[in-house]
C-alpha cells in the first residue's frame, strides 16, 4: 500500500446485499479511486445496530457482511490496495468515539434531520430513539478520524455526518493540538437509479435494499432479465422520464447508441420490448465480468474471510495508533 497517497474512507452498512444503484452510485467510483487514494472500506455493522438490534436482525449480519464484501470484490475492489474491515472488530474506535462525544453538543445531533429520518424508517417514536442512534454520527466521525481520512465519498443523505466529523476534527485540533486530518465529503453526482416493479410502484422510487425493488449484483441473468421486463415503456415521445430509459442511460456507454435508442423509440420505430432487450444486453455486458469475479472469490470462502480479517487487523493497528495520539493530546494518563 502506498502511504504517499491521500487516504479515503467509505463503506456500507451490512443490511443486505448490494444492488445496481450501489454500483452506479458508489462502487464504480470506489474502484477508480483506488488508483489515486489509499482506501479504507468499512463494513459498518455497528451502524446497522442503531436501527436493527433485535437478535434475529443481528443473526443475519454475518451473511450480509459476506454478501457485501463479495459484492465489493466482484466489482473490482482490490484487497491488495484497499483495506476492507469490519467496524465492530476495531474496538479502539469505540474509545475514540467516547472522547469525541465530549466535544459534541447534544443539540447538534438532535437537530439532524437524518437521525429523525432513520428513526422514522425504523418505526421508532421520539421517546424510543436509542442513544446509539442519536450518537451514530459521532461513531461515524470516529471511524473517519481514526483512519485520518481526507476524503469521504458518501450519498447526499450522509453528507451532514461528514461535515460533523470535519467540525469535530477542527475543534479537536484547535483545542488539543494537531492530531486529525480534516475530512471532506464528496457526494456522488450520479442520479439515483430507480427500482423495478417487482413490487407495486417499485420504479417510482429509488432502488433500495429494503424496498423490494432491487436488482442485486448477485442476480442471475434470468433474474436480471425478468426484473427489467417488469418496467413498462412510456408513451412514445416521453422516453426521457421513464425508469426503463434511466437504466439505459446508466448502462449504455456509447452516447450515440443511447441517443438512437431514445430517437427510435420516440418516433415509434421500436417498441418497449426492444428497449428492454437493449437494456438487458447492456446490463449483461457490465454484469458478466462481475459475476465471473464473484464466482472466483465465492469458490474459496476462506479467502473472503481472510480478506476481512487481514483488513480488520490493519484497521486495528491504525486505530490504536490514533487513539494513542488522541489520549496524549488530551493529556489523559497512560497507564
Ligand atoms: P436501505 O434500503 O437500507 O436504505 P439503500 O439500498 O438505500 O439501503 P444505502 O446503504 O442507503 O442503500 O446507500 C448507500 C449509498 O449507495 C447511498 O448513499 C448512495 O450513494 C448509493 N445508492 C444507494 N441506492 C442508490 C440508487 N438507487 N442509485 C444511486 N446510488 C445509490
Ligand atoms: Mg438508503
Coordinates of C-alpha atoms and ligand atoms in Angstrom, one line a residue:
X1 CA 0.0 0.0 0.0
X2 CA 1.3 3.4 -1.0
X3 CA 1.5 5.6 2.1
X4 CA 2.0 8.8 0.0
X5 CA -1.5 8.6 -1.4
X6 CA -4.1 10.5 0.4
X7 CA -6.4 8.3 2.5
X8 CA -10.1 7.8 1.8
X9 CA -12.8 6.2 3.9
X10 CA -16.1 4.9 2.6
X11 CA -18.3 1.8 3.1
X12 CA -21.7 0.3 3.6
X13 CA -24.0 -0.8 6.4
X14 CA -24.4 -4.6 6.0
X15 CA -28.2 -4.5 5.9
X16 CA -28.4 -6.6 2.8
X17 CA -26.6 -7.4 -0.5
X18 CA -25.6 -4.5 -2.8
X19 CA -27.6 -3.6 -5.9
X20 CA -27.2 -1.8 -9.3
X21 CA -27.9 1.5 -7.6
X22 CA -24.9 1.0 -5.4
X23 CA -22.9 0.0 -8.5
X24 CA -23.5 3.3 -10.3
X25 CA -23.8 5.4 -7.2
X26 CA -20.7 4.4 -5.3
X27 CA -19.0 1.2 -6.3
X28 CA -17.7 2.2 -9.7
X29 CA -16.1 5.3 -8.3
X30 CA -14.7 3.4 -5.4
X31 CA -12.9 1.1 -7.8
X32 CA -11.4 4.1 -9.7
X33 CA -10.4 5.9 -6.5
X34 CA -8.1 3.0 -5.7
X35 CA -5.7 4.4 -8.3
X36 CA -5.3 7.8 -6.5
X37 CA -6.1 7.0 -2.9
X38 CA -5.3 4.6 -0.1
X39 CA -8.8 3.3 0.6
X40 CA -10.3 2.2 3.9
X41 CA -13.6 0.5 3.3
X42 CA -15.7 0.0 6.3
X43 CA -18.4 -2.7 6.7
X44 CA -20.3 -0.8 9.3
X45 CA -22.1 -3.5 11.3
X46 CA -22.3 -1.3 14.4
X47 CA -24.2 1.3 12.4
X48 CA -26.7 -1.4 11.4
X49 CA -27.4 -1.9 15.1
X50 CA -28.5 1.7 15.5
X51 CA -31.8 0.7 14.0
X52 CA -31.7 -3.1 13.9
X53 CA -30.6 -4.5 17.2
X54 CA -33.1 -7.4 17.7
X55 CA -31.4 -10.8 18.0
X56 CA -32.9 -12.1 14.7
X57 CA -31.6 -9.0 13.0
X58 CA -28.1 -9.4 14.5
X59 CA -28.2 -13.1 13.5
X60 CA -28.4 -12.0 9.8
X61 CA -25.4 -9.8 10.0
X62 CA -22.7 -12.4 9.2
X63 CA -24.4 -13.3 6.0
X64 CA -24.9 -9.7 5.0
X65 CA -21.2 -9.0 5.8
X66 CA -20.1 -11.8 3.5
X67 CA -22.5 -10.6 0.8
X68 CA -21.4 -7.0 0.9
X69 CA -17.7 -8.0 0.9
X70 CA -18.2 -10.4 -2.0
X71 CA -20.2 -7.7 -3.9
X72 CA -17.3 -5.3 -3.4
X73 CA -14.7 -7.8 -4.5
X74 CA -16.7 -8.8 -7.5
X75 CA -16.9 -5.2 -8.9
X76 CA -13.1 -4.9 -8.6
X77 CA -12.3 -3.5 -5.1
X78 CA -8.8 -4.8 -4.8
X79 CA -7.9 -6.1 -1.3
X80 CA -4.2 -5.6 -2.2
X81 CA -4.8 -1.9 -2.4
X82 CA -7.9 -1.3 -0.2
X83 CA -8.3 -2.2 3.4
X84 CA -11.7 -3.8 3.8
X85 CA -12.6 -4.1 7.5
X86 CA -15.3 -4.9 10.0
X87 CA -16.2 -1.9 12.1
X88 CA -17.1 -3.9 15.3
X89 CA -13.7 -5.6 15.1
X90 CA -11.9 -2.3 15.8
X91 CA -12.7 -1.5 19.5
X92 CA -10.2 1.4 19.7
X93 CA -12.8 3.3 17.6
X94 CA -15.3 3.0 20.5
X95 CA -12.7 4.6 22.7
X96 CA -12.1 7.4 20.3
X97 CA -15.9 7.9 19.9
X98 CA -16.4 8.3 23.6
X99 CA -13.7 11.0 23.7
X100 CA -15.3 12.8 20.7
X101 CA -18.7 12.7 22.4
X102 CA -17.2 15.1 25.0
X103 CA -16.8 17.6 22.2
X104 CA -20.3 17.2 20.6
X105 CA -23.3 19.2 21.8
X106 CA -26.4 17.0 22.0
X107 CA -28.4 19.7 20.3
X108 CA -26.2 19.3 17.2
X109 CA -27.2 15.7 17.0
X110 CA -30.9 16.0 17.9
X111 CA -31.2 18.7 15.2
X112 CA -30.1 16.4 12.5
X113 CA -32.9 15.5 10.1
X114 CA -31.0 12.3 9.1
X115 CA -31.4 10.9 12.6
X116 CA -35.2 11.6 12.6
X117 CA -35.5 10.1 9.2
X118 CA -33.6 6.9 10.3
X119 CA -35.8 6.7 13.4
X120 CA -39.0 7.1 11.4
X121 CA -37.9 4.5 8.8
X122 CA -37.2 2.1 11.7
X123 CA -40.7 2.8 13.2
X124 CA -39.2 4.5 16.3
X125 CA -41.1 7.2 18.1
X126 CA -39.2 10.1 19.6
X127 CA -39.2 8.5 23.1
X128 CA -37.7 5.3 21.7
X129 CA -34.7 6.7 19.9
X130 CA -31.7 4.9 21.4
X131 CA -28.6 6.8 22.4
X132 CA -26.7 4.7 19.9
X133 CA -28.8 6.2 17.1
X134 CA -28.5 9.7 18.3
X135 CA -24.8 9.3 18.7
X136 CA -24.3 7.4 15.4
X137 CA -22.8 10.5 13.7
X138 CA -20.1 10.7 16.4
X139 CA -19.3 7.0 15.9
X140 CA -19.0 7.7 12.2
X141 CA -16.8 10.6 13.0
X142 CA -14.5 8.3 15.0
X143 CA -14.4 5.8 12.0
X144 CA -13.3 8.6 9.7
X145 CA -10.9 10.4 12.1
X146 CA -9.2 7.2 13.3
X147 CA -8.2 6.5 9.7
X148 CA -7.1 10.1 9.1
X149 CA -9.2 10.0 6.0
X150 CA -9.1 13.2 4.0
X151 CA -11.8 12.2 1.6
X152 CA -15.1 10.6 2.4
X153 CA -17.3 9.7 -0.6
X154 CA -20.9 9.4 0.6
X155 CA -24.5 9.7 -0.6
X156 CA -26.3 13.0 -0.2
X157 CA -28.1 11.8 3.0
X158 CA -24.8 11.2 4.7
X159 CA -23.0 14.5 3.8
X160 CA -24.1 16.2 7.0
X161 CA -22.4 13.5 9.1
X162 CA -19.1 14.0 7.4
X163 CA -19.5 17.7 8.0
X164 CA -19.9 16.9 11.7
X165 CA -16.7 14.8 11.6
X166 CA -14.9 17.7 9.9
X167 CA -16.1 20.2 12.6
X168 CA -15.1 17.8 15.4
X169 CA -11.6 17.4 13.8
X170 CA -11.1 21.2 13.5
X171 CA -12.4 21.7 17.1
X172 CA -10.1 18.9 18.5
X173 CA -7.0 20.1 16.6
X174 CA -7.7 23.6 17.8
X175 CA -8.3 22.6 21.4
X176 CA -5.6 19.9 22.0
X177 CA -3.1 20.2 19.1
X178 CA -2.9 18.8 15.6
X179 CA -3.9 15.1 15.6
X180 CA -6.6 14.6 13.0
X181 CA -6.6 15.0 9.2
X182 CA -9.6 17.2 8.4
X183 CA -12.0 15.2 6.2
X184 CA -14.1 16.5 3.3
X185 CA -17.2 14.8 1.9
X186 CA -17.7 14.1 -1.8
X187 CA -21.2 13.5 -2.8
X188 CA -22.0 11.2 -5.7
X189 CA -23.2 13.2 -8.7
X190 CA -24.8 10.2 -10.3
X191 CA -28.6 10.5 -10.3
X192 CA -30.3 7.8 -8.2
X193 CA -31.2 4.7 -10.2
X194 CA -34.9 3.9 -9.9
X195 CA -36.1 0.5 -8.7
X196 CA -38.0 -2.1 -10.7
X197 CA -41.7 -3.1 -10.4
X198 CA -41.1 -6.3 -8.6
X199 CA -43.3 -4.6 -6.0
X200 CA -46.1 -2.2 -6.9
X201 CA -44.7 1.3 -7.5
X202 CA -41.1 0.0 -7.2
X203 CA -40.0 2.0 -10.2
X204 CA -41.4 5.2 -8.8
X205 CA -38.8 5.3 -6.1
X206 CA -35.0 4.9 -6.0
X207 CA -33.7 1.3 -6.0
X208 CA -33.1 0.4 -2.4
X209 CA -32.1 -2.6 -0.4
X210 CA -35.1 -2.5 1.8
X211 CA -37.8 -1.6 -0.7
X212 CA -38.1 -5.0 -2.5
X213 CA -37.4 -3.2 -5.8
X214 CA -33.7 -4.0 -6.3
X215 CA -31.7 -5.8 -9.0
X216 CA -28.9 -7.4 -6.9
X217 CA -25.4 -7.6 -8.2
X218 CA -25.6 -11.3 -7.5
X219 CA -28.8 -11.9 -9.5
X220 CA -28.5 -14.5 -12.3
X221 CA -29.0 -13.4 -16.0
X222 CA -32.6 -14.7 -15.9
X223 CA -33.4 -12.8 -12.7
X224 CA -32.0 -9.6 -14.2
X225 CA -34.0 -10.0 -17.4
X226 CA -37.2 -10.9 -15.5
X227 CA -36.8 -7.8 -13.3
X228 CA -36.1 -5.4 -16.2
X229 CA -39.2 -6.8 -18.0
X230 CA -41.3 -5.5 -15.1
X231 CA -40.6 -2.0 -16.4
X232 CA -43.2 -0.8 -19.0
X233 CA -42.4 1.7 -21.7
X234 CA -43.6 5.3 -21.5
X235 CA -45.8 6.8 -24.2
X236 CA -43.6 7.4 -27.3
X237 CA -42.1 10.9 -27.1
X238 CA -41.7 10.7 -23.3
X239 CA -38.8 8.3 -23.1
X240 CA -36.5 10.7 -21.2
X241 CA -38.5 10.5 -18.0
X242 CA -39.2 6.8 -17.9
X243 CA -37.4 4.4 -15.4
X244 CA -36.7 1.9 -18.2
X245 CA -34.7 4.6 -20.0
X246 CA -32.9 5.6 -16.8
X247 CA -31.4 2.1 -16.9
X248 CA -30.4 2.7 -20.5
X249 CA -28.7 6.0 -19.5
X250 CA -26.8 4.3 -16.7
X251 CA -25.6 1.3 -18.6
X252 CA -25.4 2.0 -22.3
X253 CA -21.9 3.5 -22.5
X254 CA -22.0 4.7 -26.1
X255 CA -23.6 8.2 -26.3
X256 CA -24.7 7.7 -30.0
X257 CA -26.2 4.3 -29.3
X258 CA -28.2 5.8 -26.4
X259 CA -29.4 8.8 -28.4
X260 CA -30.5 6.5 -31.2
X261 CA -32.4 4.4 -28.8
X262 CA -34.4 7.4 -27.5
X263 CA -35.0 8.6 -31.0
X264 CA -36.1 5.2 -32.4
X265 CA -38.5 4.8 -29.5
X266 CA -39.9 8.3 -29.6
X267 CA -40.7 8.1 -33.3
X268 CA -42.3 4.7 -32.9
X269 CA -39.7 2.7 -34.9
X270 CA -39.2 0.2 -32.0
X271 CA -41.4 -0.9 -29.1
X272 CA -40.5 -1.0 -25.5
X273 CA -39.8 -4.8 -25.6
X274 CA -36.9 -3.9 -27.9
X275 CA -35.7 -1.2 -25.4
X276 CA -35.9 -3.8 -22.6
X277 CA -33.8 -6.2 -24.7
X278 CA -31.1 -3.5 -25.3
X279 CA -31.1 -2.6 -21.6
X280 CA -30.7 -6.2 -20.6
X281 CA -27.9 -6.6 -23.2
X282 CA -26.1 -3.6 -21.8
X283 CA -26.5 -4.7 -18.2
X284 CA -25.1 -8.1 -19.1
X285 CA -22.0 -6.5 -20.5
X286 CA -21.5 -4.9 -17.2
X287 CA -22.5 -7.9 -15.1
X288 CA -20.7 -10.7 -16.8
X289 CA -17.2 -9.8 -15.5
X290 CA -18.7 -9.0 -12.1
X291 CA -20.3 -12.5 -11.9
X292 CA -17.0 -14.1 -13.0
X293 CA -15.0 -12.4 -10.3
X294 CA -17.7 -13.2 -7.8
X295 CA -17.5 -16.9 -8.7
X296 CA -13.8 -16.9 -8.3
X297 CA -14.0 -15.4 -4.8
X298 CA -17.0 -17.4 -3.8
X299 CA -15.2 -20.6 -4.7
X300 CA -12.8 -20.0 -1.9
X301 CA -14.8 -19.0 1.2
X302 CA -11.7 -19.0 3.2
X303 CA -10.1 -16.3 1.0
X304 CA -13.0 -13.8 1.7
X305 CA -12.7 -14.5 5.5
X306 CA -9.0 -13.9 5.3
X307 CA -9.5 -10.5 3.4
X308 CA -11.9 -9.3 6.2
X309 CA -9.6 -10.5 9.0
X310 CA -6.5 -9.0 7.4
X311 CA -8.2 -5.7 6.7
X312 CA -9.5 -5.6 10.3
X313 CA -6.1 -6.2 11.7
X314 CA -4.7 -3.3 9.6
X315 CA -7.5 -1.1 10.8
X316 CA -6.9 -2.1 14.4
X317 CA -3.3 -1.0 14.2
X318 CA -4.2 2.3 12.7
X319 CA -7.0 2.9 15.2
X320 CA -4.8 2.1 18.2
X321 CA -2.1 4.5 16.9
X322 CA -4.7 7.3 16.5
X323 CA -6.2 6.5 19.9
X324 CA -2.7 6.9 21.5
X325 CA -2.3 10.3 19.9
X326 CA -5.7 11.4 21.0
X327 CA -5.1 10.4 24.6
X328 CA -1.7 12.1 24.6
X329 CA -3.1 15.3 23.1
X330 CA -5.9 15.4 25.6
X331 CA -3.5 14.8 28.4
X332 CA -5.0 11.6 29.6
X333 CA -2.8 9.5 31.8
X334 CA -1.3 6.5 30.1
X335 CA -1.4 3.6 32.5
Ligands
LIG1 P1 -31.5 1.0 2.7 O1 -32.7 0.5 2.0 O2 -31.0 0.1 3.8 O3 -31.5 2.5 3.0 P2 -30.1 1.5 0.2 O4 -30.3 0.5 -0.8 O5 -30.9 2.8 0.1 O6 -30.3 0.8 1.6 P3 -27.8 2.7 1.3 O7 -27.0 1.8 2.1 O8 -28.8 3.6 2.0 O9 -28.6 1.8 0.3 O10 -27.0 3.5 0.2 C1 -25.6 3.7 0.4 C2 -25.2 4.6 -0.8 O11 -25.3 3.9 -2.0 C3 -26.0 5.9 -0.9 O12 -25.6 6.9 -0.1 C4 -25.8 6.2 -2.4 O13 -24.6 6.8 -2.6 C5 -25.7 4.8 -3.0 N1 -27.0 4.4 -3.5 C6 -27.9 3.6 -2.9 N2 -29.0 3.4 -3.7 C7 -28.8 4.1 -4.9 C8 -29.5 4.2 -6.1 N3 -30.7 3.7 -6.2 N4 -28.9 5.0 -7.1 C9 -27.7 5.5 -6.9 N5 -27.0 5.4 -5.8 C10 -27.5 4.7 -4.8
LIG2 MG1 -30.8 4.2 1.9

